[in-house]
Coordinates of C-alpha atoms in Angstrom, one line a residue:
M282 CA 214.5 0.2 41.9
T283 CA 218.1 -0.5 42.5
T284 CA 219.9 -0.1 45.7
V285 CA 220.5 4.7 44.3
Q286 CA 218.8 3.0 46.6
P287 CA 215.0 2.5 46.4
A288 CA 214.5 3.7 50.0
A289 CA 216.4 6.9 49.3
I290 CA 214.5 7.6 46.1
L291 CA 211.1 7.1 47.7
S292 CA 212.0 9.1 50.8
G293 CA 213.4 11.9 48.5
R294 CA 210.1 12.0 46.6
Y295 CA 208.1 12.4 49.8
Q296 CA 210.5 15.1 51.0
R297 CA 210.2 17.0 47.8
A298 CA 206.4 16.9 48.0
F299 CA 206.6 18.3 51.5
T300 CA 209.0 21.0 50.4
L301 CA 206.6 22.0 47.5
A302 CA 203.7 22.2 50.0
V303 CA 205.7 24.5 52.3
L304 CA 206.8 26.5 49.3
F305 CA 203.2 27.0 48.1
L306 CA 202.2 28.0 51.6
V307 CA 205.0 30.6 51.9
A308 CA 204.4 32.0 48.4
G309 CA 200.7 32.1 49.0
W310 CA 201.1 33.9 52.3
H311 CA 203.3 36.5 50.8
L312 CA 201.1 37.1 47.8
A313 CA 197.7 36.9 49.4
G314 CA 198.3 37.6 53.1
A315 CA 201.2 40.1 53.1
G316 CA 200.3 41.5 49.7
G317 CA 196.7 41.9 50.6
Q318 CA 197.5 43.6 53.9
L319 CA 200.0 45.9 52.1
L320 CA 197.4 47.0 49.5
H321 CA 194.6 47.3 52.1
N322 CA 196.7 49.7 54.3
R323 CA 198.5 51.5 51.5
T324 CA 197.0 54.9 52.5
A325 CA 198.4 54.5 56.1
Y326 CA 202.0 54.2 55.1
G327 CA 204.3 57.3 54.9
S328 CA 205.8 55.8 51.7
F329 CA 203.8 53.1 50.0
A330 CA 206.5 52.8 47.4
F331 CA 209.1 52.0 50.0
Q332 CA 206.8 49.4 51.6
G333 CA 206.3 47.9 48.1
A334 CA 210.1 47.8 47.6
M335 CA 210.5 45.9 50.8
W336 CA 207.7 43.5 49.7
L337 CA 209.7 42.9 46.5
V338 CA 212.9 42.3 48.5
M339 CA 211.0 39.7 50.6
A340 CA 209.7 38.1 47.4
L341 CA 213.2 37.9 46.0
A342 CA 214.3 36.3 49.3
I343 CA 211.5 33.7 49.0
T344 CA 212.5 33.0 45.4
A345 CA 216.1 32.5 46.4
G346 CA 215.0 30.2 49.3
A347 CA 212.8 28.2 46.9
V348 CA 215.7 27.6 44.6
L349 CA 217.9 26.5 47.5
V350 CA 215.4 24.1 49.0
L351 CA 214.4 22.5 45.7
R352 CA 218.1 21.6 45.2
G353 CA 218.2 19.9 48.6
T354 CA 218.9 21.0 52.2
P355 CA 220.7 24.4 51.9
G356 CA 224.0 25.0 53.7
W357 CA 224.1 27.3 56.6
R358 CA 225.7 30.2 54.7
A359 CA 223.1 30.3 51.9
A360 CA 220.2 29.6 54.3
W361 CA 221.2 32.3 56.7
T362 CA 221.9 34.8 53.9
V363 CA 218.3 34.5 52.8
A364 CA 217.0 34.5 56.4
I365 CA 219.0 37.7 57.3
V366 CA 217.7 39.5 54.1
A367 CA 214.2 38.6 55.2
L368 CA 214.8 39.8 58.8
A369 CA 216.3 43.0 57.6
A370 CA 213.4 43.7 55.2
S371 CA 210.9 42.9 57.9
T372 CA 212.6 45.2 60.5
V373 CA 213.0 48.1 58.1
A374 CA 209.3 47.8 57.0
A375 CA 208.2 47.8 60.6
A376 CA 210.5 50.7 61.5
V377 CA 208.9 53.0 58.8
S378 CA 205.4 52.0 59.7
P379 CA 203.2 54.7 61.2
A380 CA 203.8 55.2 64.9
G381 CA 201.3 53.4 67.1
Q382 CA 199.9 51.4 64.1
M383 CA 202.9 49.1 63.5
L384 CA 201.1 45.9 64.6
A385 CA 198.0 46.8 62.6
V386 CA 199.7 47.6 59.3
N387 CA 202.9 45.5 59.5
W388 CA 202.7 43.0 56.7
A389 CA 206.4 41.9 56.9
W390 CA 206.5 40.0 60.2
G391 CA 204.6 36.9 58.9
S392 CA 206.4 36.8 55.6
A393 CA 209.8 36.9 57.2
G394 CA 208.9 34.1 59.6
W395 CA 207.6 31.9 56.8
T396 CA 210.7 32.6 54.7
C397 CA 212.7 31.4 57.7
V398 CA 210.6 28.3 57.9
L399 CA 211.3 27.6 54.2
V400 CA 215.1 27.8 54.3
L401 CA 215.6 26.5 57.9
M402 CA 213.0 23.8 58.3
R403 CA 215.4 20.9 57.6
R404 CA 218.3 22.4 59.5
R405 CA 218.8 22.3 63.2
F406 CA 215.6 23.2 65.0
A407 CA 217.7 25.6 67.2
E408 CA 218.4 27.7 64.1
L409 CA 214.8 28.2 63.4
A410 CA 214.2 29.1 67.1
W411 CA 217.0 31.6 67.1
F412 CA 215.7 33.3 64.0
L413 CA 212.1 33.6 65.3
A414 CA 213.4 34.9 68.6
A415 CA 215.6 37.5 66.7
E416 CA 212.6 38.6 64.6
A417 CA 210.4 38.9 67.6
A418 CA 213.0 41.0 69.4
A419 CA 213.5 43.3 66.4
T420 CA 209.8 43.8 66.1
L421 CA 209.4 44.4 69.8
S422 CA 212.3 46.9 69.7
V423 CA 210.6 48.9 67.0
Q424 CA 207.4 48.9 68.9
A425 CA 209.2 50.0 72.1
W426 CA 210.8 52.8 70.2
D427 CA 207.4 54.1 69.2
G428 CA 206.2 53.8 72.8
L429 CA 205.1 50.5 74.3
H430 CA 201.9 50.4 76.3
R431 CA 200.1 47.5 78.0
A432 CA 197.6 47.1 75.1
D433 CA 200.4 47.2 72.6
L434 CA 202.3 44.5 74.5
A435 CA 199.2 42.3 74.7
G436 CA 198.7 42.7 71.0
F437 CA 202.4 41.9 70.3
L438 CA 202.2 38.7 72.4
A439 CA 199.0 37.6 70.7
V440 CA 200.5 38.1 67.2
L441 CA 203.7 36.4 68.4
A442 CA 201.8 33.4 69.7
W443 CA 199.7 33.0 66.6
S444 CA 202.4 33.5 63.9
T445 CA 205.3 31.8 65.7
G446 CA 203.1 29.0 66.8
A447 CA 201.9 28.3 63.3
Q448 CA 205.4 28.5 61.8
V449 CA 206.9 26.2 64.4
A450 CA 204.0 23.8 63.9
V451 CA 204.6 23.6 60.2
A452 CA 208.4 23.1 60.6
A453 CA 207.8 20.4 63.2
G454 CA 205.2 18.8 60.9
V455 CA 207.7 18.7 58.0
R456 CA 210.3 17.1 60.2
A457 CA 207.7 14.5 61.4
L458 CA 206.6 13.8 57.9
D459 CA 210.2 13.4 56.8
A460 CA 210.8 10.9 59.5
A461 CA 207.6 9.0 58.6
A462 CA 208.6 9.1 54.9
G463 CA 212.0 7.7 55.8
Q464 CA 210.4 4.9 57.8
A465 CA 207.9 4.1 55.0
A466 CA 210.6 4.1 52.4
T467 CA 212.7 1.8 54.5
A468 CA 209.8 -0.6 55.0
A469 CA 209.1 -0.5 51.2
H470 CA 212.8 -1.2 50.6
S471 CA 212.7 -4.1 53.0
E472 CA 209.7 -5.6 51.3
H473 CA 211.3 -5.1 47.9
V474 CA 214.5 -6.9 49.1
A475 CA 212.3 -9.7 50.5
R476 CA 210.6 -10.1 47.2
E477 CA 213.9 -10.1 45.4
R478 CA 215.3 -12.7 47.8
A479 CA 212.2 -14.9 47.3
A480 CA 212.5 -14.6 43.5
T481 CA 216.2 -15.4 43.6
M482 CA 215.5 -18.5 45.7
E483 CA 212.9 -19.6 43.2
I484 CA 215.4 -19.2 40.4
I485 CA 218.0 -21.2 42.3
R486 CA 215.5 -23.9 43.1
A487 CA 214.5 -24.1 39.4
A488 CA 218.1 -24.2 38.3
R489 CA 218.8 -27.0 40.8
H490 CA 215.8 -29.0 39.6
A491 CA 217.0 -28.5 36.0
R492 CA 220.4 -29.9 36.9
W493 CA 218.8 -32.8 38.7
L494 CA 216.7 -33.6 35.6
A495 CA 219.9 -33.4 33.4
L496 CA 221.6 -35.9 35.7
Q497 CA 218.5 -38.2 35.5
E498 CA 218.7 -38.2 31.7
S499 CA 222.4 -38.7 31.4
A500 CA 224.5 -39.8 34.4
V501 CA 221.9 -41.9 36.2
P502 CA 221.4 -44.5 33.4
L503 CA 225.2 -44.9 33.1
V504 CA 225.5 -45.4 36.9
A505 CA 222.6 -47.9 36.8
E506 CA 224.3 -49.9 34.1
L507 CA 227.6 -49.9 36.0
A508 CA 225.7 -51.0 39.2
A509 CA 223.9 -53.8 37.3
G510 CA 227.0 -55.0 35.7
T511 CA 225.7 -54.5 32.2
A512 CA 228.5 -51.9 31.5
D513 CA 232.1 -53.0 31.6
P514 CA 234.4 -50.3 33.2
G515 CA 237.2 -51.7 31.1
D516 CA 235.4 -51.0 27.8
P517 CA 236.9 -47.9 26.1
Q518 CA 233.5 -46.7 25.1
V519 CA 232.2 -47.0 28.6
R520 CA 235.2 -45.1 29.9
T521 CA 234.6 -42.4 27.4
R522 CA 231.0 -42.2 28.5
C523 CA 232.1 -42.0 32.1
A524 CA 234.6 -39.2 31.2
V525 CA 231.9 -37.3 29.4
Q526 CA 229.4 -37.6 32.3
A527 CA 232.1 -36.7 34.9
A528 CA 232.9 -33.5 32.9
G529 CA 229.2 -32.8 32.5
L530 CA 228.7 -33.2 36.3
R531 CA 231.5 -30.8 37.0
R532 CA 230.0 -28.4 34.5
L533 CA 226.6 -28.6 36.2
L534 CA 228.2 -27.9 39.6
A535 CA 230.1 -24.9 38.1
E536 CA 226.8 -23.6 36.7
G537 CA 225.6 -23.1 40.3
D538 CA 228.5 -20.7 41.0
E539 CA 227.3 -17.3 40.0
V540 CA 230.7 -15.6 39.6
P541 CA 232.1 -13.1 37.2
G542 CA 233.3 -14.9 34.0
S543 CA 230.9 -17.8 34.5
L544 CA 231.7 -19.2 31.1
V545 CA 235.5 -19.4 31.8
H546 CA 234.7 -20.9 35.2
E547 CA 232.5 -23.6 33.7
L548 CA 235.1 -24.4 31.0
Y549 CA 237.8 -24.9 33.6
A550 CA 235.4 -27.3 35.4
S551 CA 234.8 -29.1 32.2
A552 CA 238.5 -29.4 31.4
D553 CA 239.3 -30.9 34.8
V554 CA 238.4 -34.4 33.9
A555 CA 240.5 -34.2 30.7
E556 CA 243.5 -33.0 32.7
R557 CA 243.1 -35.9 35.1
R558 CA 243.6 -38.1 32.0
G559 CA 246.8 -36.4 31.2
I560 CA 245.5 -34.1 28.6
A561 CA 247.4 -30.7 28.5
V562 CA 244.5 -28.2 28.4
E563 CA 245.2 -24.5 27.9
I564 CA 242.4 -21.9 28.3
E565 CA 243.1 -18.4 27.2
T566 CA 241.1 -15.2 27.1
A567 CA 241.6 -12.2 24.9
G568 CA 240.3 -9.0 26.5
P569 CA 237.2 -8.5 28.6
L570 CA 234.4 -10.9 27.9
P571 CA 230.7 -10.1 27.8
P572 CA 228.3 -12.0 30.0
V573 CA 226.9 -15.1 28.2
P574 CA 223.4 -16.4 29.1
R575 CA 223.2 -19.9 30.6
P576 CA 221.6 -21.7 27.5
A577 CA 224.5 -20.4 25.3
R578 CA 227.0 -21.4 27.9
R579 CA 225.6 -24.9 28.0
V580 CA 226.1 -25.4 24.3
I581 CA 229.6 -24.0 24.5
T582 CA 230.6 -26.2 27.4
D583 CA 228.9 -29.3 25.7
A584 CA 231.1 -28.7 22.7
A585 CA 234.2 -28.3 25.0
I586 CA 233.3 -31.6 26.8
A587 CA 232.9 -33.5 23.4
I588 CA 236.3 -32.2 22.1
L589 CA 238.2 -32.7 25.3
T590 CA 236.9 -36.2 25.7
D591 CA 238.3 -37.2 22.3
A592 CA 241.6 -35.2 22.7
R593 CA 244.6 -37.5 22.8
S594 CA 247.3 -35.3 24.4
Q595 CA 246.6 -31.6 24.1
A596 CA 243.8 -29.1 23.7
R597 CA 243.6 -25.3 23.6
I598 CA 240.5 -23.2 24.2
T599 CA 240.6 -19.5 23.4
L600 CA 237.8 -17.0 24.3
A601 CA 237.6 -13.6 22.6
A602 CA 235.1 -10.9 22.6
V603 CA 233.6 -10.0 19.2
T604 CA 231.1 -7.5 18.0
A605 CA 227.9 -8.1 20.1
G606 CA 229.1 -11.4 21.4
I607 CA 231.9 -13.9 22.0
A608 CA 233.9 -16.4 20.0
V609 CA 235.2 -19.6 21.6
S610 CA 237.7 -21.6 19.5
F611 CA 239.0 -25.1 20.2
V612 CA 242.0 -26.9 18.9
A613 CA 242.8 -30.5 19.9
D614 CA 244.5 -33.6 18.6
T615 CA 241.4 -35.7 18.4
G616 CA 242.6 -37.7 15.3
A617 CA 239.1 -37.6 13.9
C618 CA 236.1 -35.3 13.5
V619 CA 234.1 -34.7 16.7
R620 CA 230.3 -34.7 16.9
L621 CA 229.4 -31.4 18.3
P622 CA 226.0 -30.3 19.8
A623 CA 223.5 -28.5 17.6
S624 CA 223.5 -24.8 17.4
G625 CA 221.1 -22.8 19.6
D626 CA 219.6 -19.4 19.3
G627 CA 222.3 -16.8 18.5
L628 CA 225.0 -19.6 18.2
V629 CA 227.0 -20.5 15.1
I630 CA 229.3 -23.6 15.2
Q631 CA 232.0 -24.2 12.7
Q632 CA 234.5 -27.1 12.6
Q633 CA 237.3 -28.4 10.5
Q634 CA 239.6 -31.5 10.6
D635 CA 243.2 -31.2 9.5
G636 CA 245.0 -34.5 9.9
E637 CA 245.3 -35.2 13.6
M638 CA 244.2 -31.7 14.6
F639 CA 240.6 -30.7 15.0
W640 CA 239.5 -27.1 15.0
A641 CA 236.1 -25.7 16.0
E642 CA 234.6 -22.4 16.8
V643 CA 231.4 -21.6 18.7
R644 CA 230.3 -18.0 18.2
W645 CA 227.5 -16.4 20.2
N646 CA 225.8 -13.2 19.1
S647 CA 223.6 -11.4 21.5
Q648 CA 221.6 -9.6 18.7

């Protein structure tokens, strides 16, 4: 996972799972609970067709709500449009129920409440509370219009406590699970970052060890000879070896700098020693350059060090992107052919001597 953020992706998956669970609950209630009650009491309604139409309206509201929540947390306008449609269908269905039997045959109260839970469960909790209160008030008003008795009021309060309590509990549970999912996702992301950091540190340690081994094989013997007096600093060959090792050391230090355009960065570091000897070095780039892996960069910079070490007064390095790779060309007044490093995987080296001028090209192909 990348940081579309691993924590956000994981938390989003958990939230989608919770949303699907609530969606199945709401759809199941409307189909089995409300639908079953509607069919069971079909003979009690003045117009079963009208009640069936209201049931279909509620089903459409649930479908619209499902589409909204599966796309994310719905906006207040869309969420409340669905909620008001459900409230209206519930109130109308209750109003046309047989007088004195509204609580017994009213299938719509529960469906409207669960529809509200579906579309408002991730909005402010006050919105859910306001809807449930409005639904209860509408249902109580219908019951009062038909004539409210003590037994009816007790039944209303019992149904209110059961249905509203269950709906509030589910909404609160979803919120708690969302919070837990967010915490779990954050913890997983922190662990992932820690593993990445450890892996990066191991890569850095291995790279440092490789550079140390390279120095042990090349620079350390030369320093030991100079310290022992077996190598004469005035000897041109010794001075050339020192220049090569100095350029190589700067290149190794530059390899530790993970920056955009690492190859150009390392070539500048390799050219520094030649410039200190008075060599005019030009490094040019043509267009955006692709990233080059470290082994290929090592061969290219080794070639640059060899050419710049033999250059007498001037050198030019040109980098250009080619199909699936990069081409690095060198021109320098070496006066003689330069011994270049062997080609590696994906690398092709060409060279040509023309009088005092030496030309070479190192081409790296990623394929």
